[in-house]
Amino acid sequence: MAPSAIGGHGVRENFPRTRTVIIARLLVAAVLVLVALVAGSSVARSAVAMLGVIAGALTVVYLLWHASGASPRVLLFVQCAVDVVFITLLAYFSGGLASPFKLLYFLPVISAAGRLGVTGGLVLAGGAAVGHVILAVTGQASVDRLVESGAVAEIATLLISLTLVAVIEGHLSRKAGESEEKLRATRFELDTAELHIAEILDSISSGLALVDNSGSVAYLNRTGAVILGVAGSATGKDYRLVFADVPALCERISAALDAGRPEARVEFFVKKRGGSTPVGLSTSILRGENGEDRGVIAIFQDLTEARRLEERFRHDDRLSALGEFAAGVAHEIR
């Protein structure tokens, strides 16, 4: 069967680690062989032991095949198909139809349906039914005896059960795959939105700090860190530690958190190496969907340029007044 024919649309592609699955299969096969060897006198011990050796050899083949870059879907289907053969042989050498190991047919069917879709599960269910027919035929002397023993009814029951398991597991797998795709798309959109928001907030010329109700800094944009002289990441740290060198900011944030209302705009100086920076600060309350307080938003600006412009305007005003005075004096002299 071609790989494209196994499974269907919406089936999960995120296979578990193939190497882990291969090794896990070997361990399960080893346990089954050991159980069969100590089960009773009806077990052909030499044949079962040989099955254990074959399982080990197949594990090496699977690992080499996986290392060569084989498709996980193809490799999984081959392993499930071989599992059906392995279970048939194990049941044959440990009592035939009376062997409890025939119930293991459900495992490869579930595995195939869960990872390859309904089609893959139905193919393995058909293979399991064929294996059960082989067990029934080889254990009975004639067809009449086969019917009388109830083996036909047992085969039909097994086939129906495996088919239902394949359909249900394949359907659940498809639904899970669709949910995972939607979740992945939603997560990507959220990550993209967060990235865009972070880029926008980092690009504005004002500083912005968000402090939650517990007093932890939820966000500090790049401009804010530069203005306040904060080095390193501030997210998740207590604001009193992050802004320890700016007591005026801490006081305003504390007042806003305690009062639950915005504080009036204030101006203060941030001391830095080589001087101090005038800063204007406004705070507002972050509200949740139901109007509950979520924290405090502090928006602040570097007023250095504004102060420089104010000083320049005052200087121009003084020059203008001096010019008017000089003009008046000259007029009186004349």
CSV table of C-alpha atoms in Angstrom, one decimal:
chain,number,residue,atom,x,y,z
A,1,MET,CA,0.0,0.0,0.0
A,2,ALA,CA,1.3,3.4,-0.9
A,3,PRO,CA,2.0,5.8,1.9
A,4,SER,CA,-0.5,8.3,0.5
A,5,ALA,CA,-3.3,5.7,0.8
A,6,ILE,CA,-2.8,5.3,4.5
A,7,GLY,CA,-4.7,7.7,6.7
A,8,GLY,CA,-6.6,10.7,5.6
A,9,HIS,CA,-7.1,14.4,5.9
A,10,GLY,CA,-6.8,15.9,9.4
A,11,VAL,CA,-4.8,13.0,10.8
A,12,ARG,CA,-2.1,14.0,13.2
A,13,GLU,CA,1.4,14.3,11.8
A,14,ASN,CA,3.1,15.0,15.0
A,15,PHE,CA,4.3,11.4,15.6
A,16,PRO,CA,6.0,10.6,18.9
A,17,ARG,CA,9.7,10.1,18.8
A,18,THR,CA,10.1,7.2,16.4
A,19,ARG,CA,13.2,5.8,18.1
A,20,THR,CA,11.4,5.7,21.5
A,21,VAL,CA,8.4,3.9,19.9
A,22,ILE,CA,10.7,1.3,18.3
A,23,ILE,CA,12.5,0.6,21.6
A,24,ALA,CA,9.2,0.4,23.5
A,25,ARG,CA,8.0,-2.2,21.0
A,26,LEU,CA,11.0,-4.3,21.7
A,27,LEU,CA,10.4,-4.1,25.4
A,28,VAL,CA,6.7,-5.1,25.0
A,29,ALA,CA,7.7,-8.0,22.7
A,30,ALA,CA,10.3,-9.2,25.3
A,31,VAL,CA,7.7,-9.1,28.1
A,32,LEU,CA,5.2,-11.0,26.0
A,33,VAL,CA,7.7,-13.7,25.0
A,34,LEU,CA,8.7,-14.2,28.7
A,35,VAL,CA,5.1,-14.5,29.7
A,36,ALA,CA,4.5,-17.0,27.0
A,37,LEU,CA,7.5,-19.0,28.0
A,38,VAL,CA,6.3,-19.4,31.6
A,39,ALA,CA,2.6,-19.7,30.7
A,40,GLY,CA,2.2,-23.5,30.5
A,41,SER,CA,3.0,-26.7,28.7
A,42,SER,CA,0.8,-25.8,25.7
A,43,VAL,CA,3.5,-23.3,24.6
A,44,ALA,CA,6.0,-24.2,22.0
A,45,ARG,CA,8.9,-22.7,23.9
A,46,SER,CA,11.6,-23.0,21.2
A,47,ALA,CA,9.3,-21.3,18.6
A,48,VAL,CA,8.3,-18.5,21.1
A,49,ALA,CA,12.0,-18.0,21.9
A,50,MET,CA,12.7,-17.6,18.2
A,51,LEU,CA,10.0,-15.0,18.0
A,52,GLY,CA,11.9,-13.0,20.7
A,53,VAL,CA,15.1,-13.2,18.6
A,54,ILE,CA,13.2,-12.1,15.5
A,55,ALA,CA,11.7,-9.1,17.5
A,56,GLY,CA,15.2,-8.1,18.5
A,57,ALA,CA,16.4,-8.3,14.9
A,58,LEU,CA,13.5,-6.3,13.6
A,59,THR,CA,14.2,-3.6,16.2
A,60,VAL,CA,17.7,-3.2,14.7
A,61,VAL,CA,16.2,-3.1,11.2
A,62,TYR,CA,13.6,-0.4,12.3
A,63,LEU,CA,16.3,1.7,13.9
A,64,LEU,CA,18.5,1.6,10.8
A,65,TRP,CA,15.5,2.3,8.6
A,66,HIS,CA,14.7,5.3,10.8
A,67,ALA,CA,18.2,6.5,10.7
A,68,SER,CA,18.1,6.5,6.9
A,69,GLY,CA,15.4,9.1,7.0
A,70,ALA,CA,12.3,7.0,6.4
A,71,SER,CA,8.9,8.5,6.5
A,72,PRO,CA,7.4,8.0,10.0
A,73,ARG,CA,4.0,7.1,8.5
A,74,VAL,CA,5.5,4.3,6.4
A,75,LEU,CA,7.6,3.1,9.2
A,76,LEU,CA,4.7,3.1,11.6
A,77,PHE,CA,2.5,1.2,9.2
A,78,VAL,CA,5.1,-1.5,8.6
A,79,GLN,CA,5.7,-1.9,12.3
A,80,CYS,CA,1.9,-2.3,12.9
A,81,ALA,CA,1.6,-4.8,10.1
A,82,VAL,CA,4.6,-6.8,11.4
A,83,ASP,CA,3.0,-6.6,14.9
A,84,VAL,CA,-0.1,-8.4,13.6
A,85,VAL,CA,2.0,-11.2,12.2
A,86,PHE,CA,4.0,-11.4,15.4
A,87,ILE,CA,0.8,-11.6,17.5
A,88,THR,CA,-0.6,-14.3,15.2
A,89,LEU,CA,2.5,-16.4,15.5
A,90,LEU,CA,2.7,-15.8,19.3
A,91,ALA,CA,-0.9,-17.0,19.6
A,92,TYR,CA,-0.3,-19.9,17.3
A,93,PHE,CA,2.6,-21.2,19.4
A,94,SER,CA,0.8,-20.6,22.7
A,95,GLY,CA,-2.5,-22.4,22.3
A,96,GLY,CA,-4.1,-21.1,19.0
A,97,LEU,CA,-7.6,-19.9,19.5
A,98,ALA,CA,-7.3,-20.6,23.2
A,99,SER,CA,-4.3,-18.2,23.6
A,100,PRO,CA,-5.0,-15.0,25.5
A,101,PHE,CA,-2.5,-13.2,23.3
A,102,LYS,CA,-5.0,-12.9,20.5
A,103,LEU,CA,-6.5,-10.0,22.3
A,104,LEU,CA,-3.3,-8.1,21.5
A,105,TYR,CA,-4.6,-7.5,18.0
A,106,PHE,CA,-6.3,-4.4,19.3
A,107,LEU,CA,-2.9,-2.7,20.0
A,108,PRO,CA,-1.7,-2.3,16.4
A,109,VAL,CA,-5.2,-1.4,15.2
A,110,ILE,CA,-5.4,1.4,17.8
A,111,SER,CA,-1.9,2.5,17.1
A,112,ALA,CA,-2.5,2.6,13.3
A,113,ALA,CA,-5.9,4.3,13.6
A,114,GLY,CA,-4.6,6.9,16.0
A,115,ARG,CA,-1.6,7.9,13.9
A,116,LEU,CA,-2.6,6.9,10.3
A,117,GLY,CA,-6.3,7.6,10.4
A,118,VAL,CA,-9.4,5.4,9.9
A,119,THR,CA,-8.1,3.8,6.7
A,120,GLY,CA,-4.9,2.7,8.3
A,121,GLY,CA,-6.8,1.3,11.3
A,122,LEU,CA,-9.2,-0.6,9.0
A,123,VAL,CA,-6.3,-2.1,7.0
A,124,LEU,CA,-4.8,-3.4,10.2
A,125,ALA,CA,-8.2,-4.6,11.5
A,126,GLY,CA,-8.5,-6.7,8.3
A,127,GLY,CA,-5.0,-8.1,8.8
A,128,ALA,CA,-5.9,-9.0,12.4
A,129,ALA,CA,-9.1,-10.8,11.2
A,130,VAL,CA,-7.0,-12.7,8.6
A,131,GLY,CA,-4.6,-13.7,11.4
A,132,HIS,CA,-7.5,-14.9,13.5
A,133,VAL,CA,-8.9,-16.9,10.6
A,134,ILE,CA,-5.5,-18.6,10.2
A,135,LEU,CA,-5.5,-19.5,13.9
A,136,ALA,CA,-9.0,-20.9,13.6
A,137,VAL,CA,-8.3,-22.9,10.4
A,138,THR,CA,-5.1,-24.4,11.7
A,139,GLY,CA,-6.7,-25.4,14.9
A,140,GLN,CA,-9.7,-27.3,13.5
A,141,ALA,CA,-9.7,-30.5,11.4
A,142,SER,CA,-12.6,-29.5,9.1
A,143,VAL,CA,-14.8,-26.6,8.1
A,144,ASP,CA,-17.8,-28.2,9.8
A,145,ARG,CA,-15.9,-28.5,13.0
A,146,LEU,CA,-14.9,-24.9,12.6
A,147,VAL,CA,-18.5,-23.8,12.5
A,148,GLU,CA,-19.6,-26.1,15.3
A,149,SER,CA,-16.8,-24.8,17.6
A,150,GLY,CA,-18.1,-21.2,17.3
A,151,ALA,CA,-14.9,-20.0,15.8
A,152,VAL,CA,-16.7,-18.3,12.9
A,153,ALA,CA,-18.9,-16.3,15.3
A,154,GLU,CA,-15.7,-15.4,17.3
A,155,ILE,CA,-14.0,-14.2,14.1
A,156,ALA,CA,-17.0,-12.1,13.1
A,157,THR,CA,-17.2,-10.6,16.6
A,158,LEU,CA,-13.5,-9.8,16.5
A,159,LEU,CA,-13.7,-8.2,13.1
A,160,ILE,CA,-16.6,-6.1,14.1
A,161,SER,CA,-14.9,-5.0,17.3
A,162,LEU,CA,-11.7,-4.1,15.6
A,163,THR,CA,-13.6,-2.2,12.9
A,164,LEU,CA,-15.4,-0.2,15.5
A,165,VAL,CA,-12.2,0.5,17.4
A,166,ALA,CA,-10.5,1.6,14.2
A,167,VAL,CA,-13.3,3.9,13.2
A,168,ILE,CA,-13.7,5.5,16.7
A,169,GLU,CA,-10.0,5.9,17.3
A,170,GLY,CA,-9.5,7.3,13.8
A,171,HIS,CA,-12.3,9.7,14.3
A,172,LEU,CA,-11.0,10.8,17.7
A,173,SER,CA,-7.5,11.2,16.2
A,174,ARG,CA,-8.8,13.4,13.4
A,175,LYS,CA,-10.8,15.6,15.8
A,176,ALA,CA,-7.7,15.8,18.1
A,177,GLY,CA,-5.6,16.7,15.0
A,178,GLU,CA,-8.0,19.4,14.0
A,179,SER,CA,-8.1,20.8,17.6
A,180,GLU,CA,-4.3,20.8,17.7
A,181,GLU,CA,-4.1,22.7,14.4
A,182,LYS,CA,-6.6,25.3,15.6
A,183,LEU,CA,-4.7,25.6,18.9
A,184,ARG,CA,-1.4,26.0,17.0
A,185,ALA,CA,-2.9,28.6,14.7
A,186,THR,CA,-4.4,30.5,17.7
A,187,ARG,CA,-1.1,30.3,19.6
A,188,PHE,CA,0.7,31.7,16.5
A,189,GLU,CA,-1.8,34.5,16.2
A,190,LEU,CA,-1.4,35.4,19.9
A,191,ASP,CA,2.4,35.2,19.6
A,192,THR,CA,2.3,37.5,16.5
A,193,ALA,CA,-0.1,39.9,18.3
A,194,GLU,CA,2.2,40.0,21.4
A,195,LEU,CA,5.2,40.6,19.1
A,196,HIS,CA,3.5,43.5,17.3
A,197,ILE,CA,2.3,45.0,20.6
A,198,ALA,CA,5.8,44.7,22.1
A,199,GLU,CA,7.3,46.3,19.0
A,200,ILE,CA,4.8,49.2,19.1
A,201,LEU,CA,5.4,49.8,22.8
A,202,ASP,CA,9.1,49.6,22.4
A,203,SER,CA,9.0,52.1,19.6
A,204,ILE,CA,7.1,54.9,21.3
A,205,SER,CA,9.1,57.8,22.7
A,206,SER,CA,7.5,57.6,26.2
A,207,GLY,CA,8.4,55.2,28.9
A,208,LEU,CA,5.7,52.7,30.0
A,209,ALA,CA,5.7,50.4,33.0
A,210,LEU,CA,2.9,48.0,34.0
A,211,VAL,CA,2.8,46.8,37.6
A,212,ASP,CA,0.2,44.2,38.7
A,213,ASN,CA,-1.7,44.2,41.9
A,214,SER,CA,0.9,42.0,43.6
A,215,GLY,CA,3.6,44.6,43.0
A,216,SER,CA,5.4,42.7,40.2
A,217,VAL,CA,6.6,44.5,37.1
A,218,ALA,CA,4.6,42.9,34.3
A,219,TYR,CA,6.1,45.0,31.5
A,220,LEU,CA,8.7,47.8,31.0
A,221,ASN,CA,9.3,49.1,27.5
A,222,ARG,CA,12.8,49.8,26.1
A,223,THR,CA,12.3,53.6,26.3
A,224,GLY,CA,11.3,53.4,29.9
A,225,ALA,CA,14.3,51.3,30.9
A,226,VAL,CA,16.6,53.9,29.2
A,227,ILE,CA,14.9,56.8,31.0
A,228,LEU,CA,15.0,55.2,34.4
A,229,GLY,CA,18.4,53.6,33.9
A,230,VAL,CA,17.1,50.1,34.5
A,231,ALA,CA,19.5,47.4,33.3
A,232,GLY,CA,18.5,43.8,32.6
A,233,SER,CA,15.0,42.3,32.5
A,234,ALA,CA,12.5,43.8,35.0
A,235,THR,CA,9.6,41.4,34.2
A,236,GLY,CA,8.4,39.5,37.3
A,237,LYS,CA,10.4,41.5,39.8
A,238,ASP,CA,9.1,43.7,42.6
A,239,TYR,CA,8.8,47.3,41.4
A,240,ARG,CA,10.4,48.5,44.6
A,241,LEU,CA,13.5,46.7,43.7
A,242,VAL,CA,13.5,47.5,40.0
A,243,PHE,CA,12.8,51.2,40.6
A,244,ALA,CA,14.8,51.5,43.9
A,245,ASP,CA,16.8,54.4,42.5
A,246,VAL,CA,13.7,56.3,41.6
A,247,PRO,CA,11.8,56.7,44.9
A,248,ALA,CA,9.4,59.3,43.5
A,249,LEU,CA,8.2,56.7,40.9
A,250,CYS,CA,7.8,54.0,43.7
A,251,GLU,CA,5.7,56.4,45.8
A,252,ARG,CA,3.4,57.2,42.9
A,253,ILE,CA,2.9,53.5,42.0
A,254,SER,CA,2.3,52.6,45.6
A,255,ALA,CA,-0.2,55.4,46.0
A,256,ALA,CA,-2.1,54.3,42.9
A,257,LEU,CA,-2.1,50.7,44.0
A,258,ASP,CA,-3.4,51.6,47.4
A,259,ALA,CA,-6.0,54.1,46.3
A,260,GLY,CA,-7.1,52.3,43.2
A,261,ARG,CA,-7.3,55.6,41.2
A,262,PRO,CA,-5.0,57.6,39.0
A,263,GLU,CA,-2.5,60.0,40.6
A,264,ALA,CA,-2.0,63.6,39.5
A,265,ARG,CA,0.8,64.2,37.1
A,266,VAL,CA,4.1,65.0,38.8
A,267,GLU,CA,7.6,65.8,37.7
A,268,PHE,CA,10.8,64.6,39.4
A,269,PHE,CA,14.5,64.0,38.6
A,270,VAL,CA,16.2,60.7,37.9
A,271,LYS,CA,19.8,60.7,39.0
A,272,LYS,CA,22.2,59.3,36.6
A,273,ARG,CA,25.9,59.2,36.1
A,274,GLY,CA,26.9,62.7,34.9
A,275,GLY,CA,23.8,64.5,36.0
A,276,SER,CA,20.0,64.1,36.5
A,277,THR,CA,17.1,63.8,34.0
A,278,PRO,CA,13.8,65.6,34.5
A,279,VAL,CA,10.9,63.2,34.1
A,280,GLY,CA,7.1,63.8,33.9
A,281,LEU,CA,4.9,61.0,35.2
A,282,SER,CA,1.3,60.1,34.9
A,283,THR,CA,-0.4,56.9,36.4
A,284,SER,CA,-3.6,55.2,35.5
A,285,ILE,CA,-5.4,52.1,36.7
A,286,LEU,CA,-5.5,49.0,34.5
A,287,ARG,CA,-9.1,47.6,34.5
A,288,GLY,CA,-10.2,44.0,33.7
A,289,GLU,CA,-13.1,43.0,31.6
A,290,ASN,CA,-15.4,43.2,34.6
A,291,GLY,CA,-14.0,46.5,35.8
A,292,GLU,CA,-11.8,45.0,38.5
A,293,ASP,CA,-8.4,46.5,39.2
A,294,ARG,CA,-5.6,44.6,37.5
A,295,GLY,CA,-2.7,47.0,38.3
A,296,VAL,CA,-1.2,50.3,37.6
A,297,ILE,CA,0.1,51.8,34.3
A,298,ALA,CA,2.9,54.4,34.6
A,299,ILE,CA,3.6,56.6,31.6
A,300,PHE,CA,6.6,58.9,31.8
A,301,GLN,CA,8.6,61.1,29.5
A,302,ASP,CA,12.1,62.5,29.5
A,303,LEU,CA,11.6,66.3,29.9
A,304,THR,CA,15.2,67.2,29.0
A,305,GLU,CA,14.3,68.5,25.6
A,306,ALA,CA,11.2,70.2,26.8
A,307,ARG,CA,13.1,72.0,29.6
A,308,ARG,CA,15.7,73.1,27.0
A,309,LEU,CA,13.0,74.5,24.8
A,310,GLU,CA,11.4,76.3,27.8
A,311,GLU,CA,14.8,77.8,28.7
A,312,ARG,CA,15.3,78.9,25.1
A,313,PHE,CA,11.8,80.5,25.1
A,314,ARG,CA,12.5,82.3,28.4
A,315,HIS,CA,15.9,83.5,27.0
A,316,ASP,CA,14.2,84.7,23.8
A,317,ASP,CA,11.6,86.5,25.9
A,318,ARG,CA,14.3,88.2,28.0
A,319,LEU,CA,16.1,89.3,24.8
A,320,SER,CA,12.8,90.6,23.4
A,321,ALA,CA,12.1,92.5,26.6
A,322,LEU,CA,15.6,93.9,26.6
A,323,GLY,CA,15.3,95.0,23.0
A,324,GLU,CA,12.1,96.8,23.7
A,325,PHE,CA,13.7,98.5,26.7
A,326,ALA,CA,16.6,99.6,24.6
A,327,ALA,CA,14.4,100.9,21.9
A,328,GLY,CA,12.4,102.9,24.6
A,329,VAL,CA,15.6,104.3,26.1
A,330,ALA,CA,16.9,105.4,22.6
A,331,HIS,CA,13.6,107.0,21.9
A,332,GLU,CA,13.7,109.1,25.1
A,333,ILE,CA,17.3,110.1,24.4
A,334,ARG,CA,16.3,111.3,21.0
